[in-house]
mmCIF file of C-alpha atoms and ligand atoms in Angstrom:
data_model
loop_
_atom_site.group_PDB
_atom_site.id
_atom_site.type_symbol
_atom_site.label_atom_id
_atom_site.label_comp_id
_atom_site.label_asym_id
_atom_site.label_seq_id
_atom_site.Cartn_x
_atom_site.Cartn_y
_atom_site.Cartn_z
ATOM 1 C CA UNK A 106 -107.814 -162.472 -21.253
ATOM 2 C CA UNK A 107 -106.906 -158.666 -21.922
ATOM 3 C CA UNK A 108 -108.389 -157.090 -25.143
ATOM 4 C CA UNK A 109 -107.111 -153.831 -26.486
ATOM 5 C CA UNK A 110 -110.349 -152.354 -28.387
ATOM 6 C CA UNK A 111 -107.846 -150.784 -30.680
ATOM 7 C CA UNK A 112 -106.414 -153.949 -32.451
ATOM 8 C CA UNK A 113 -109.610 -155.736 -32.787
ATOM 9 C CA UNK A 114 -111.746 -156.232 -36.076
ATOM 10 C CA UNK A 115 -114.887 -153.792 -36.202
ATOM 11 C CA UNK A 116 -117.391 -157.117 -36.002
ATOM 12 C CA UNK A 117 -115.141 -158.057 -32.968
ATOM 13 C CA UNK A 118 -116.049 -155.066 -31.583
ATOM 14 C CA UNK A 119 -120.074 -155.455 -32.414
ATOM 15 C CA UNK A 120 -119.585 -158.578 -31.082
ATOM 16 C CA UNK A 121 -118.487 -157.879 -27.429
ATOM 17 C CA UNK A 122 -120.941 -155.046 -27.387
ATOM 18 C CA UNK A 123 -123.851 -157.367 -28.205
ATOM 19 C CA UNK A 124 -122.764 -160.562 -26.532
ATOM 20 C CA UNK A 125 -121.381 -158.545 -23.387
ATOM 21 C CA UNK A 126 -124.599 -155.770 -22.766
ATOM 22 C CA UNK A 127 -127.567 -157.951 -21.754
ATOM 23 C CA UNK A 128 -130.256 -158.431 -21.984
ATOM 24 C CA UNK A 129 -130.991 -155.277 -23.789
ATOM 25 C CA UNK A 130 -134.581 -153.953 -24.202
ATOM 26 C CA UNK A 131 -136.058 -153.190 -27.733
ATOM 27 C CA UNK A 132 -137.240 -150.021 -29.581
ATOM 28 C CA UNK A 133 -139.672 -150.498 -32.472
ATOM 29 C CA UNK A 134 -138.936 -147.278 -33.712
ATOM 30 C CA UNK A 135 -141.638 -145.983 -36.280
ATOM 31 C CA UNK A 136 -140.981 -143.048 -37.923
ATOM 32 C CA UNK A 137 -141.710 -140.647 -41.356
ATOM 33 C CA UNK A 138 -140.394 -138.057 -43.267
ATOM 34 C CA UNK A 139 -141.013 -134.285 -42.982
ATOM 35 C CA UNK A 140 -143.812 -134.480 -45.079
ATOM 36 C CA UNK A 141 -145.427 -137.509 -42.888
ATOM 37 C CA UNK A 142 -144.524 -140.058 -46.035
ATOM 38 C CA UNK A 143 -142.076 -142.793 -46.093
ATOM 39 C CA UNK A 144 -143.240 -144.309 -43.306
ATOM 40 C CA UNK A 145 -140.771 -146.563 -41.384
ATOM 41 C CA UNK A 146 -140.759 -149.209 -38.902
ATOM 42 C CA UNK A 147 -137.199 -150.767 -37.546
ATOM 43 C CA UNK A 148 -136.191 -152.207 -33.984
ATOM 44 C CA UNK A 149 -133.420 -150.655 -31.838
ATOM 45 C CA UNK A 150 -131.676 -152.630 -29.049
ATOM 46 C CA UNK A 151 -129.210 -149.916 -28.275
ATOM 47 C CA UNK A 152 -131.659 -148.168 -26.097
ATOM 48 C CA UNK A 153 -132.904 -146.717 -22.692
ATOM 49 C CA UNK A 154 -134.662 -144.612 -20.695
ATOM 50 C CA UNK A 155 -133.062 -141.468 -20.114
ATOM 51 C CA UNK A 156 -134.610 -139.077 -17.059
ATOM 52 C CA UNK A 157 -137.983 -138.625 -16.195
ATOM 53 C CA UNK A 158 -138.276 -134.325 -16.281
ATOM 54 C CA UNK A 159 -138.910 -134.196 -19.084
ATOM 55 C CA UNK A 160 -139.999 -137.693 -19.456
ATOM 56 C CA UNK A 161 -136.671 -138.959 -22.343
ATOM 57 C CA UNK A 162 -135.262 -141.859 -24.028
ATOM 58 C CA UNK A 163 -132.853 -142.315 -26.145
ATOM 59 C CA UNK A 164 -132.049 -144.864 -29.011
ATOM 60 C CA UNK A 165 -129.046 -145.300 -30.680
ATOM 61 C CA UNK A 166 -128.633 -146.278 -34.664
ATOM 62 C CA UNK A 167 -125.700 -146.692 -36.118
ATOM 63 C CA UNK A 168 -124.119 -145.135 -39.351
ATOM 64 C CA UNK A 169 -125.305 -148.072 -41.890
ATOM 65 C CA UNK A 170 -122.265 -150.272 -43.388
ATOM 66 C CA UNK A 171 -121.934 -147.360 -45.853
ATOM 67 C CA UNK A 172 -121.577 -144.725 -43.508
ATOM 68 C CA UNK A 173 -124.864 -143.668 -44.230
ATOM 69 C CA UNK A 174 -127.240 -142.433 -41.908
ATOM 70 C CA UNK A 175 -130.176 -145.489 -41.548
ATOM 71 C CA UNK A 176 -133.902 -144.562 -42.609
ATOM 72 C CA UNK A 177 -134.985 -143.828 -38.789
ATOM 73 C CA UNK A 178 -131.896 -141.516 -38.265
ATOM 74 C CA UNK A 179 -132.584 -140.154 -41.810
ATOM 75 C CA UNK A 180 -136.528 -139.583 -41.041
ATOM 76 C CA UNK A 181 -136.595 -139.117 -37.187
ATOM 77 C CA UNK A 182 -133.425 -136.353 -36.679
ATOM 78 C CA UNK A 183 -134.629 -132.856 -36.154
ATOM 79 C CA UNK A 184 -136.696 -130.518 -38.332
ATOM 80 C CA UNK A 185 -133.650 -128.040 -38.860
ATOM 81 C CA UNK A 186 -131.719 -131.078 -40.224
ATOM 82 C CA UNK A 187 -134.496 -132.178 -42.557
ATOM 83 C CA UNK A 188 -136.183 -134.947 -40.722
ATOM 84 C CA UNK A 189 -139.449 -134.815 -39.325
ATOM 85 C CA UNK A 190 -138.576 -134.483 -35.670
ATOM 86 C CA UNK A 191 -140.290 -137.070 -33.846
ATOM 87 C CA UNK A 192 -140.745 -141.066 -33.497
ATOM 88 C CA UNK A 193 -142.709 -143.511 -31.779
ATOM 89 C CA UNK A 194 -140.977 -146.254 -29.711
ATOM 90 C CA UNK A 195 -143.212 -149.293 -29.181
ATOM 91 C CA UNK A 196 -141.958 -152.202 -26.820
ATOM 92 C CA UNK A 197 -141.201 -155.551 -28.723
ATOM 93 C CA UNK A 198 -143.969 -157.792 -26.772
ATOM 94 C CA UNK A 199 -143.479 -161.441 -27.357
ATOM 95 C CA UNK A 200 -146.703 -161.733 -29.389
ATOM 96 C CA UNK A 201 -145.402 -159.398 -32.026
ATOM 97 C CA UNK A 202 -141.443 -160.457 -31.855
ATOM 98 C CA UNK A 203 -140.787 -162.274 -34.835
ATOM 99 C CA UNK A 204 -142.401 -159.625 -36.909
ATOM 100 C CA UNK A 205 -140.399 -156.784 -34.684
ATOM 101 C CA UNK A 206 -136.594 -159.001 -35.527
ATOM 102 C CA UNK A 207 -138.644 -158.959 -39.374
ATOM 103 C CA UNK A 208 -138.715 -154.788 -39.396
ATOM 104 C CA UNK A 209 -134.974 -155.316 -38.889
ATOM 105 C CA UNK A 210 -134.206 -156.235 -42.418
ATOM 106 C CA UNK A 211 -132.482 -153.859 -44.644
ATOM 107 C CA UNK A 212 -135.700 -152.543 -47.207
ATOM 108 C CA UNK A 213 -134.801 -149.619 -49.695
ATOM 109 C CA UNK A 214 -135.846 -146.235 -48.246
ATOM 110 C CA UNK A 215 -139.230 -145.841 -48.670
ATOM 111 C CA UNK A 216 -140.358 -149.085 -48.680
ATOM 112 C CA UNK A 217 -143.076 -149.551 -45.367
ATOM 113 C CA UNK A 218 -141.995 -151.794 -43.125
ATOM 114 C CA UNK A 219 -145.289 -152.084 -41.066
ATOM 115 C CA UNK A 220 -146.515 -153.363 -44.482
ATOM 116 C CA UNK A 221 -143.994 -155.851 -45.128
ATOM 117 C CA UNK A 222 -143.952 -157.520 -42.020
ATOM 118 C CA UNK A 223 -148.004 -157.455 -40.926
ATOM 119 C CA UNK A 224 -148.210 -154.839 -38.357
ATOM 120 C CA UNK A 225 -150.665 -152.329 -37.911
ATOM 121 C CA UNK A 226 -149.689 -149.117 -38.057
ATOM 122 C CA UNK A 227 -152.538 -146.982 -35.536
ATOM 123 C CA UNK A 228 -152.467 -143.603 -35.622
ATOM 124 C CA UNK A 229 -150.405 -141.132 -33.051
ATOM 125 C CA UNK A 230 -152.198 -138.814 -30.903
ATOM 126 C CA UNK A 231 -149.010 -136.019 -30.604
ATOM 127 C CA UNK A 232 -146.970 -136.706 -33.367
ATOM 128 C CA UNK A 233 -146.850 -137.484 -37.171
ATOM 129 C CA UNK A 234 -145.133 -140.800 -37.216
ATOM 130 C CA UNK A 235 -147.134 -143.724 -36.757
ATOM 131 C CA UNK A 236 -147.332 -146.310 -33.934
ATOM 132 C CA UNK A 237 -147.229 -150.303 -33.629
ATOM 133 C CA UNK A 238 -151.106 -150.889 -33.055
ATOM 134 C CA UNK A 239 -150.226 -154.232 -32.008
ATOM 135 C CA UNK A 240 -147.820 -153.451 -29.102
ATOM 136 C CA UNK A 241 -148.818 -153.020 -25.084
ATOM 137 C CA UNK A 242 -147.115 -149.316 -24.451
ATOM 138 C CA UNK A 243 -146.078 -146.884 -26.921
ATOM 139 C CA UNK A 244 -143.840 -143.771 -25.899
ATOM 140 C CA UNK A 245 -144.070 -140.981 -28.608
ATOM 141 C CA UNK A 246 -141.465 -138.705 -28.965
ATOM 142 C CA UNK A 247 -140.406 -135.644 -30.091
ATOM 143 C CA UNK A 248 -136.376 -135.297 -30.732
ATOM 144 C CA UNK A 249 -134.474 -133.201 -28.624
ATOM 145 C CA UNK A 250 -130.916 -133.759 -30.017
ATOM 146 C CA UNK A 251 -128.701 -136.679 -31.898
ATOM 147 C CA UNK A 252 -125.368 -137.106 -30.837
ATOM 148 C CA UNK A 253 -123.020 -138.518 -33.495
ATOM 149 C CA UNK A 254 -119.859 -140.124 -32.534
ATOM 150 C CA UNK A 255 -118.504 -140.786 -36.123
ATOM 151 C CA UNK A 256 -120.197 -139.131 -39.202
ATOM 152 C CA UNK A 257 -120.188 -140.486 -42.418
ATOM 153 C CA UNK A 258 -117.787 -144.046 -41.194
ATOM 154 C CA UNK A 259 -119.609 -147.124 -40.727
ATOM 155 C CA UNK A 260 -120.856 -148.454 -37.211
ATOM 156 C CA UNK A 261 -120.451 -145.032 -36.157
ATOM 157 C CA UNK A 262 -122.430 -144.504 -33.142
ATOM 158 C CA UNK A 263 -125.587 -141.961 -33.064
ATOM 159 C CA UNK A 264 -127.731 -141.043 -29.928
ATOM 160 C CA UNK A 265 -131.441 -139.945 -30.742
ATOM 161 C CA UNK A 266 -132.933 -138.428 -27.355
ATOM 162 C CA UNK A 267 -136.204 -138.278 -27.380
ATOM 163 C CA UNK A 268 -139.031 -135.970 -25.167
ATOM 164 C CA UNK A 269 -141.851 -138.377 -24.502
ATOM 165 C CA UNK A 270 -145.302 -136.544 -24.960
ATOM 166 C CA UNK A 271 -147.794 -139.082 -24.944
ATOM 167 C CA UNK A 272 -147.893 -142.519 -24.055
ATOM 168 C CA UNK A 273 -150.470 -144.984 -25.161
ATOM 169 C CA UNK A 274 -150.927 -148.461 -22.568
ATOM 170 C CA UNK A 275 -153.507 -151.673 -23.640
ATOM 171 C CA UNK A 276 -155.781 -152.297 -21.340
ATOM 172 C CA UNK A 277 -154.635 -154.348 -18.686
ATOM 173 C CA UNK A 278 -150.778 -153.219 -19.103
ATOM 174 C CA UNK A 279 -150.771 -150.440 -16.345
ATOM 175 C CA UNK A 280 -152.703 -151.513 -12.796
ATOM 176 C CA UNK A 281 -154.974 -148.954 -10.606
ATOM 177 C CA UNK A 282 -151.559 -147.013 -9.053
ATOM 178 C CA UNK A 283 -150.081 -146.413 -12.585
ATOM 179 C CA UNK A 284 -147.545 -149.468 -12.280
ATOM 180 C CA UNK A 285 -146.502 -151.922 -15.148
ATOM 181 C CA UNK A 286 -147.478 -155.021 -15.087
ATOM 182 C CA UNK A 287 -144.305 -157.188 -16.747
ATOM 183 C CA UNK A 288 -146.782 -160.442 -17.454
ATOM 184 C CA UNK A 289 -149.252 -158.384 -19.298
ATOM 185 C CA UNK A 290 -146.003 -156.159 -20.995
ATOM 186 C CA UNK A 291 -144.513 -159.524 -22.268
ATOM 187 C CA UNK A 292 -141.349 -157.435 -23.179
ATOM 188 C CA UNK A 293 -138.471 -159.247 -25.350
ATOM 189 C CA UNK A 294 -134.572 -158.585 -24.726
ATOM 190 C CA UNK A 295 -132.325 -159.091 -27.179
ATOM 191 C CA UNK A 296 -128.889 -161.313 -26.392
ATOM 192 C CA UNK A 297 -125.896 -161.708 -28.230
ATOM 193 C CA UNK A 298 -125.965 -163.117 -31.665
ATOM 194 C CA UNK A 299 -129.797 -164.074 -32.936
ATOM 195 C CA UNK A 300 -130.798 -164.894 -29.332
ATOM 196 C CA UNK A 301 -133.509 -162.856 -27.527
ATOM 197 C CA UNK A 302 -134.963 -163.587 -24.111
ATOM 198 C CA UNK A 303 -138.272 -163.233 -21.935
ATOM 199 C CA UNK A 304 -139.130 -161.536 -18.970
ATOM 200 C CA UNK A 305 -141.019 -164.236 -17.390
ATOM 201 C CA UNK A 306 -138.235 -165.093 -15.050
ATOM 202 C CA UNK A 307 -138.634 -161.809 -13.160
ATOM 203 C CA UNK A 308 -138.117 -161.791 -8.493
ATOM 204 C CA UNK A 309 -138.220 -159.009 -6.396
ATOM 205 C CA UNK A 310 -135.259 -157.667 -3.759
ATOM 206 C CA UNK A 311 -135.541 -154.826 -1.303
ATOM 207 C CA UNK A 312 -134.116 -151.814 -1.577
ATOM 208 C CA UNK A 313 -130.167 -151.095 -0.638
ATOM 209 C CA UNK A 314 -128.306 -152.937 1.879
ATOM 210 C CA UNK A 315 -131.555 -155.075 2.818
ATOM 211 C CA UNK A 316 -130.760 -157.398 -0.362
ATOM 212 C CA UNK A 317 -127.917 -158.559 1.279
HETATM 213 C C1 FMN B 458 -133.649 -156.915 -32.362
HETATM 214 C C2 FMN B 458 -132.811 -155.964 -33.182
HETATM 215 C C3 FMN B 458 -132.169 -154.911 -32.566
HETATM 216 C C4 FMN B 458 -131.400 -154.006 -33.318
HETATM 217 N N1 FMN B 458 -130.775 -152.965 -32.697
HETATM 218 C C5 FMN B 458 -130.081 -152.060 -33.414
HETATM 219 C C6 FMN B 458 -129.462 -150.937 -32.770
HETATM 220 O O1 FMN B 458 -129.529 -150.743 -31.558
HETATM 221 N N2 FMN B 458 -128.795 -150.054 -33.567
HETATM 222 C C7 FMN B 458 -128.722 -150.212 -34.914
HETATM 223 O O2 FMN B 458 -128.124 -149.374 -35.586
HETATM 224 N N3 FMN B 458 -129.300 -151.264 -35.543
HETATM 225 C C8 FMN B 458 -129.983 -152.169 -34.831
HETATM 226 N N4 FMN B 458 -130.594 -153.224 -35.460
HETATM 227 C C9 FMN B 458 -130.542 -153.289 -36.926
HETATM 228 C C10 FMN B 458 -131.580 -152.349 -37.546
HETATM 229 O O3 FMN B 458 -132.892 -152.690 -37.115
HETATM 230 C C11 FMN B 458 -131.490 -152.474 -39.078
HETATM 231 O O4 FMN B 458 -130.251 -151.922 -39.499
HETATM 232 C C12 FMN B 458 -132.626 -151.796 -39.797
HETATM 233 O O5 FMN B 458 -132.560 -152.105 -41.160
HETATM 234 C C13 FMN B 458 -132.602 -150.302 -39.666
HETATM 235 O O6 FMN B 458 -133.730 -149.851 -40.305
HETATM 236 P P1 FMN B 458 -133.878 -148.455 -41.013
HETATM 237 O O7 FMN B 458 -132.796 -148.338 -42.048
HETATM 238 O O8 FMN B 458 -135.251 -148.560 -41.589
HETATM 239 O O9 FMN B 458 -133.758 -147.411 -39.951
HETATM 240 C C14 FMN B 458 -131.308 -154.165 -34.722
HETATM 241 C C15 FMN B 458 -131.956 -155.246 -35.345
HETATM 242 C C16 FMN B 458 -132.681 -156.150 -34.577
HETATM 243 C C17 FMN B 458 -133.383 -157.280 -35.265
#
């Protein structure tokens, strides 16, 4: 089957994207507004790491179905644009997931999600927005540029990169050479549709032409 992007519905579209790009890691994005209120908590699967100097990542929220920019995008986009200029990204752990997919719902601006869905929100050590206490590894950021694909139309595409300058790791999570350990991480992807996966089916494959 050929599909022309072009002639397909807007949810067919989401829906290739999701069902077709797995498994896809997720960003617990908390975030605030300039003045370090309106704290917000929401999870981003359209995300990656981006290059290690600087240590970046990006995230990617879409323009709501309003064509509105959502609360992260809203509270994390630079100062000069009248956000606050930084985030946290937490990793969705399995022990914390069904509150994570919770943080997803659609609250009214202002309204905490950390709160709503039972998650402690702990302090940063570099930047204003808070972090998910609960979760094994935090990255916080501070926004280098968004990209936006589509202003003001909805499901336009926005790209948040994001300067890591501190990282916090539970005990346990990194061994004595600075590696991650994936059982103690107990990372979530997200699938197509409402599924999600584990990482506990993980195996190992030399490098290059030697995993042949
Ligand atoms: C697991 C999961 C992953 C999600 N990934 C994305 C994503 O990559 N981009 C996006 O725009 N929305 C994504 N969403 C939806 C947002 O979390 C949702 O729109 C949320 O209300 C945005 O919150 P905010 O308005 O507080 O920023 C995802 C939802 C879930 C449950």
């Amino acid at each position: 089957m050929e599909l022309d992007p072009s002639k397909l519905e807007a949810s067919e579209r989401y829906r290739l994207l999701i069902g077709g790009i797995v498994p896809r890691p997720i960003a617990v994005v908390g975030s605030c507004d300039a003045q370090g209120a309106n704290r917000n908590l929401a999870p981003f699967s359209f995300f990656n790491g981006l290059g290690s100097t600087p240590m970046s990542l990006l995230f990617c929220p879409a323009n709501d179905d309003h064509g509105q920019e959502k609360d992260t995008l809203r509270n994390c986009k630079p100062r000069a644009e009248g956000g606050c200029g930084e985030f946290t990204v937490s990793v969705a752990a399995e022990p914390i997931i069904r509150q994570v997919v919770a943080a997803g719902a659609d609250l009214p601006y202002g309204e905490d999600e950390f709160q709503r869905v039972g998650l402690n929100a702990a302090p940063s050590t570099r930047v204003s927005p808070p972090r998910v206490a609960e979760s094994p590894l935090t990255f916080e950021c501070v926004t280098r540029q968004v990209f936006r694909l589509n202003p003001g139309v909805a499901g336009g595409g926005n790209i948040v990169v994001g300067e890591v300058v501190w990282i916090h790791a539970a005990d346990g999570v990194l061994d004595e050479r600075g590696r991650i350990n994936p059982a103690a991480l107990a990372a979530v992807g997200r699938m197509g549709g409402l599924g999600y996966c584990r990482t506990t089916d993980r195996f190992e494959l030399p490098w290059g032409l030697g995993a042949l």
